[in-house]
PDB file of C-alpha atoms in Angstrom:
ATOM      1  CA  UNK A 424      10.533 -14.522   7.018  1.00 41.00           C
ATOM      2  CA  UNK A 425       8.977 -12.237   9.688  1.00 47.00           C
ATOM      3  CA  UNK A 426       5.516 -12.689  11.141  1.00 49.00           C
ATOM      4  CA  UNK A 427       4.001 -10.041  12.687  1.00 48.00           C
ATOM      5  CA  UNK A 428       3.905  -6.183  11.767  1.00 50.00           C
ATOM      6  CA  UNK A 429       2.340  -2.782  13.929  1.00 48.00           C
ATOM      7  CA  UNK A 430       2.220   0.507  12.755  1.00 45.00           C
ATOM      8  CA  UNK A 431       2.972   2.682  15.606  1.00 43.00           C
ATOM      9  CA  UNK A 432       2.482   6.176  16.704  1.00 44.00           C
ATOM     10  CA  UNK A 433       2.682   6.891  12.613  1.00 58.00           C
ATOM     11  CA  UNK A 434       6.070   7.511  13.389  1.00 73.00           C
ATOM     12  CA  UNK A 435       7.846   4.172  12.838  1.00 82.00           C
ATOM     13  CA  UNK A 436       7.023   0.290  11.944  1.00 89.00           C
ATOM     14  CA  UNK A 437       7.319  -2.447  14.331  1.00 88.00           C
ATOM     15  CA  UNK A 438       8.241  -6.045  13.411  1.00 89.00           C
ATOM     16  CA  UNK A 439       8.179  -9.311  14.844  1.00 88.00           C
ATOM     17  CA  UNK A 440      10.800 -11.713  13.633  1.00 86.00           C
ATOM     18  CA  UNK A 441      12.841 -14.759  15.486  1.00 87.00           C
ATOM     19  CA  UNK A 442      11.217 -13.667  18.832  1.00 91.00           C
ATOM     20  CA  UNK A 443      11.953 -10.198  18.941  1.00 91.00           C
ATOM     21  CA  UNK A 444      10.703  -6.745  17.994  1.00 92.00           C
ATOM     22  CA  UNK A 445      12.388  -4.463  15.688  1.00 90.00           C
ATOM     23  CA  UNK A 446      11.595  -0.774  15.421  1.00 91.00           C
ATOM     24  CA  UNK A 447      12.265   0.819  12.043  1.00 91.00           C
ATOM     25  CA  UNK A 448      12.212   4.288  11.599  1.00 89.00           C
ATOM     26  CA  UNK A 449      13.225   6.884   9.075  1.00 88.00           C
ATOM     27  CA  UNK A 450      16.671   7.560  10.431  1.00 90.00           C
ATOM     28  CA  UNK A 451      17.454   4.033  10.781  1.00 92.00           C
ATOM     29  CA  UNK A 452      16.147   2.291   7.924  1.00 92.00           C
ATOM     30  CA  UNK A 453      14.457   2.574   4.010  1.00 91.00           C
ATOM     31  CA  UNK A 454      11.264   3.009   5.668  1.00 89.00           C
ATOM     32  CA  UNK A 455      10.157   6.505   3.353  1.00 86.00           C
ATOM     33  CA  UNK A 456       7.948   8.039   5.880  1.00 84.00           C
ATOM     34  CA  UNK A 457       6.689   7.469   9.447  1.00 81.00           C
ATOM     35  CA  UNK A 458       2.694   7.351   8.285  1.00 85.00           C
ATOM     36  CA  UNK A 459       2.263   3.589   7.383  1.00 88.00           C
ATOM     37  CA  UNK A 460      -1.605   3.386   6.326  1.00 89.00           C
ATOM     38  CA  UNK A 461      -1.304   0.114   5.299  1.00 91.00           C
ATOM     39  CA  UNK A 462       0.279  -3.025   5.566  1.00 92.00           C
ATOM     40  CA  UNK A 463      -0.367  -6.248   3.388  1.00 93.00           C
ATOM     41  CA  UNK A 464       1.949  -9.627   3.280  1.00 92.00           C
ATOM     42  CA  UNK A 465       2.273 -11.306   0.041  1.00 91.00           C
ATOM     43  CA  UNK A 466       2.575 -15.519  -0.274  1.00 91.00           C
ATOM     44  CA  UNK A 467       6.497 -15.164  -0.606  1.00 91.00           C
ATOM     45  CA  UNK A 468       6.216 -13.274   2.873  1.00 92.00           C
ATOM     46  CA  UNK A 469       7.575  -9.957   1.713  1.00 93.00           C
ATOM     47  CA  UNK A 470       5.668  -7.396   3.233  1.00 94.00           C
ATOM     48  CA  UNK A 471       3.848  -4.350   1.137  1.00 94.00           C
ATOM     49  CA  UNK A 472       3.891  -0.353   2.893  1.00 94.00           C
ATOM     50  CA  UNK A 473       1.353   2.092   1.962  1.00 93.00           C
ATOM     51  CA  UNK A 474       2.495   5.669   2.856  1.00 88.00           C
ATOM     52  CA  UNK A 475       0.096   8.259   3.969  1.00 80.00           C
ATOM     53  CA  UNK A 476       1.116  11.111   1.777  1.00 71.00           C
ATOM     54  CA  UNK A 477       4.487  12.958   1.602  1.00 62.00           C
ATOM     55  CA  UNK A 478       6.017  15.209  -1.020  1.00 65.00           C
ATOM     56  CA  UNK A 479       8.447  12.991  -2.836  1.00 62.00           C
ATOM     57  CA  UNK A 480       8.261  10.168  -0.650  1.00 73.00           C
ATOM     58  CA  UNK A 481       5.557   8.182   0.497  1.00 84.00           C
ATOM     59  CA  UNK A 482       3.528   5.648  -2.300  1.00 89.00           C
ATOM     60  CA  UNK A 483       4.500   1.983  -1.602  1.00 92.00           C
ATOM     61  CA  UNK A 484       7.819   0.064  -0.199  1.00 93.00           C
ATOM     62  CA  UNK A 485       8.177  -3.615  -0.202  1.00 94.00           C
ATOM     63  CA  UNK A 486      10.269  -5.022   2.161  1.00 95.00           C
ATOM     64  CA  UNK A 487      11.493  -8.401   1.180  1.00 95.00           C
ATOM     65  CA  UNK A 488      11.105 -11.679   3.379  1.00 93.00           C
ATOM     66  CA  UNK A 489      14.579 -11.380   4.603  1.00 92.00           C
ATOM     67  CA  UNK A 490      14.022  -7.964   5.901  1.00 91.00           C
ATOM     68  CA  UNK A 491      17.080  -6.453   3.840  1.00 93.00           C
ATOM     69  CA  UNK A 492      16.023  -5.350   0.078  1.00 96.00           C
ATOM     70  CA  UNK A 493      13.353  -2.065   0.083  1.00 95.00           C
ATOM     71  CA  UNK A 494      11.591  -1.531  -2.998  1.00 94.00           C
ATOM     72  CA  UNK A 495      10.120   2.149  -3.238  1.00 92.00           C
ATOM     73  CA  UNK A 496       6.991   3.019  -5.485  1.00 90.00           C
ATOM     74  CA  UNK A 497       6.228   6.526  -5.955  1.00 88.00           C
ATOM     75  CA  UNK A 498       4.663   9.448  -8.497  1.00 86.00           C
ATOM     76  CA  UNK A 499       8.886   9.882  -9.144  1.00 86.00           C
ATOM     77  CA  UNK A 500       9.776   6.561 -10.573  1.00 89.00           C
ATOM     78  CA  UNK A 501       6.240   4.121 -11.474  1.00 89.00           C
ATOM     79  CA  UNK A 502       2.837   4.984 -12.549  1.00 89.00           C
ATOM     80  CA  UNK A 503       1.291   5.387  -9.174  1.00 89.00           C
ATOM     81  CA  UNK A 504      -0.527   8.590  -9.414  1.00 88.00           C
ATOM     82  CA  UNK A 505      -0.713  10.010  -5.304  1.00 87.00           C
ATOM     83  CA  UNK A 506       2.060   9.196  -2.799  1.00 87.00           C
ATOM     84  CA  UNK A 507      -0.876   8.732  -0.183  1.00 90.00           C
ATOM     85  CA  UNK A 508      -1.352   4.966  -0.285  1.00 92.00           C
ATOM     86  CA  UNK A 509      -4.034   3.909   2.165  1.00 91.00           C
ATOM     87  CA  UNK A 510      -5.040   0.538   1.641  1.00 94.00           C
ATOM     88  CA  UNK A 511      -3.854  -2.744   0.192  1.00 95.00           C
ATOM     89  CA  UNK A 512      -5.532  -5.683  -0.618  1.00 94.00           C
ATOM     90  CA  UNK A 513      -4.410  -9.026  -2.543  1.00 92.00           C
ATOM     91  CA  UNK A 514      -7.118 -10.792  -4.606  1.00 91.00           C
ATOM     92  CA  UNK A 515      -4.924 -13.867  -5.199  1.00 89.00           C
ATOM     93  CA  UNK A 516      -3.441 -11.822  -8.318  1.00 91.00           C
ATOM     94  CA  UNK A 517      -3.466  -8.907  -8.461  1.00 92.00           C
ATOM     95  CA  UNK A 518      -2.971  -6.143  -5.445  1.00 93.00           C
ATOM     96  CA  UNK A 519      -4.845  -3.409  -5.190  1.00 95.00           C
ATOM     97  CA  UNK A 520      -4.549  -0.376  -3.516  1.00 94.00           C
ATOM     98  CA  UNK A 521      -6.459   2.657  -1.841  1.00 94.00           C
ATOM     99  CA  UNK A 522      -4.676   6.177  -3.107  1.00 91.00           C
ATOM    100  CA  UNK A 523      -5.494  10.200  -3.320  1.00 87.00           C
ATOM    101  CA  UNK A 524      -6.050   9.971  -6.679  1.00 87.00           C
ATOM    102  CA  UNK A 525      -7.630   6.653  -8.081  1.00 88.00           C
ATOM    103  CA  UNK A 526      -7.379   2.698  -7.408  1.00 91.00           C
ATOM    104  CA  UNK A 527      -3.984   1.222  -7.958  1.00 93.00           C
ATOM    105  CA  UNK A 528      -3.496  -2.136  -9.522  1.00 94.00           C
ATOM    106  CA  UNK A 529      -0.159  -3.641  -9.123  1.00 92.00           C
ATOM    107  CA  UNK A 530       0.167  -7.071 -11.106  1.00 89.00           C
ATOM    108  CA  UNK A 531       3.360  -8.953 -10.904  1.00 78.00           C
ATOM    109  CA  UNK A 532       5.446  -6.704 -13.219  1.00 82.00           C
ATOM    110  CA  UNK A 533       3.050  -3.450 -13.796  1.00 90.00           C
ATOM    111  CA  UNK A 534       1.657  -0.770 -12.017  1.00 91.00           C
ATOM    112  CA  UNK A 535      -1.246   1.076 -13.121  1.00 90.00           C
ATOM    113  CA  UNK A 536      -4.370   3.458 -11.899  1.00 88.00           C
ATOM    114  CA  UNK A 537      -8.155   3.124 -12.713  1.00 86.00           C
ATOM    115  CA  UNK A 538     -10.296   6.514 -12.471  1.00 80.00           C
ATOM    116  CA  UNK A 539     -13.903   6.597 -11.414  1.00 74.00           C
ATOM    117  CA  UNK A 540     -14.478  10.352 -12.192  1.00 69.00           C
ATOM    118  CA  UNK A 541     -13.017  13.274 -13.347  1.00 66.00           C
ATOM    119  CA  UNK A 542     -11.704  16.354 -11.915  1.00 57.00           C
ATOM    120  CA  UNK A 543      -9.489  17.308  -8.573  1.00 53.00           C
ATOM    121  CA  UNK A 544     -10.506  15.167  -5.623  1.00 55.00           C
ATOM    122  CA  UNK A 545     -12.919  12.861  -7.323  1.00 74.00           C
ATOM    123  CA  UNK A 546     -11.085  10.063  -7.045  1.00 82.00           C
ATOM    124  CA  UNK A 547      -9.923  10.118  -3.357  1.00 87.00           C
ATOM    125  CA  UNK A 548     -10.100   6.045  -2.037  1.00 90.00           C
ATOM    126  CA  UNK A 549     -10.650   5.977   1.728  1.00 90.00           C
ATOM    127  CA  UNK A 550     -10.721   2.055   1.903  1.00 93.00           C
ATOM    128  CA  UNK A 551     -11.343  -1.038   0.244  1.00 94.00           C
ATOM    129  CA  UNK A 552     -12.297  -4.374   0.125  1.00 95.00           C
ATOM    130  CA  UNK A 553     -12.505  -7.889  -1.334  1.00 94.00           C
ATOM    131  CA  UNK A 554     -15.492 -10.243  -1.458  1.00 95.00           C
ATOM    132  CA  UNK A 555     -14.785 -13.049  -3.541  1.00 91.00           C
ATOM    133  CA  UNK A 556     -13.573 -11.170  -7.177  1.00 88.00           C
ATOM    134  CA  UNK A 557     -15.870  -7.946  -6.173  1.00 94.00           C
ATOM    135  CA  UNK A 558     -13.584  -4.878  -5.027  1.00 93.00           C
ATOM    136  CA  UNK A 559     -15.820  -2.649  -2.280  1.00 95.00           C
ATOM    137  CA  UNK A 560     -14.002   1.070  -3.013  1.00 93.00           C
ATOM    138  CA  UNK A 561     -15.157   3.210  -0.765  1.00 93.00           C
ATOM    139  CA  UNK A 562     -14.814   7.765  -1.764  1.00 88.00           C
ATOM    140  CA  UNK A 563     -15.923  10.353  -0.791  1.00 81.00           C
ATOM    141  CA  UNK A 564     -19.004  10.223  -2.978  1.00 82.00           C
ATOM    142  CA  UNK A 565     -20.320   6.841  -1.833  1.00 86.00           C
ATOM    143  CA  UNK A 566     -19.072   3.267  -1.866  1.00 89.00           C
ATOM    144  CA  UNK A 567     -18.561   1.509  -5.866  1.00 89.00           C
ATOM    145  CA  UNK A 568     -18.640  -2.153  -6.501  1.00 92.00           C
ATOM    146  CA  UNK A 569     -16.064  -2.449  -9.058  1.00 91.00           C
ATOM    147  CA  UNK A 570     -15.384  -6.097 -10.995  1.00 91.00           C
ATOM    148  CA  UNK A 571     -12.157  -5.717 -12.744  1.00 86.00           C
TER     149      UNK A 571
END
């Protein structure tokens, strides 16, 4: 299990495991672009990677607790519908995350999108946030209490 994580210089990940710092990059590891937007640990301490963009790549990685098995989300191969992935947040079941087009919701087996509007760029996520069971989703047309 590793503890602690920095995004650095959007060109590479830094983590923190048995006393040292470990730099993964693009050439030397799974890690499917250099702009992390966001970082989230789940209870078994694998840690989840939100891409900022990418044609192809990008979406969401999760790097097991052990620091050896990469799982890669994208638009290619799961129902996430951008590869920008800008947020992540863990409501105690479900994660959700900040994308280009729409929320994500990623439940223990299935991935799928919710849409607040219609139409190209309406559904650009910027950030969210949790209070209690209330989701704060904040677009480019204002901020939207959602209550899944």
């Amino acid at each position: 299990m590793f503890g602690k994580t920095a995004p650095s210089c959007s060109t590479q990940l830094l983590i923190y495991s048995n006393g040292k710092w470990k730099k993964y990059t693009e050439k030397n590891s799974e890690l499917q672009l250099g702009t992390i937007r966001g970082l989230k640990f789940r209870p078994d301490g694998a840690l989840m990677i939100g891409y900022g963009g990418g044609f192809g790549g990008g979406g969401l990685t999760v790097l097991s607790s052990n620091l050896k098995v990469w799982t890669h989300y994208n638009k290619s191969n799961s129902r996430i519908p951008d590869h920008m992935i800008r947020d992540i947040e863990y409501d105690g079941k479900n994660y959700w995350m900040a994308s280009n087009n729409g929320l994500v919701k990623k439940d223990g087996v299935d991935i799928s999108a919710v849409f607040f509007r219609e139409g190209m760029f309406k559904n650009v996520i910027s950030d969210i946030d949790l209070e209690g069971k209330i989701l704060w989703i904040a677009t480019n047309f204002g901020l939207i209490k959602y209550e899944p």
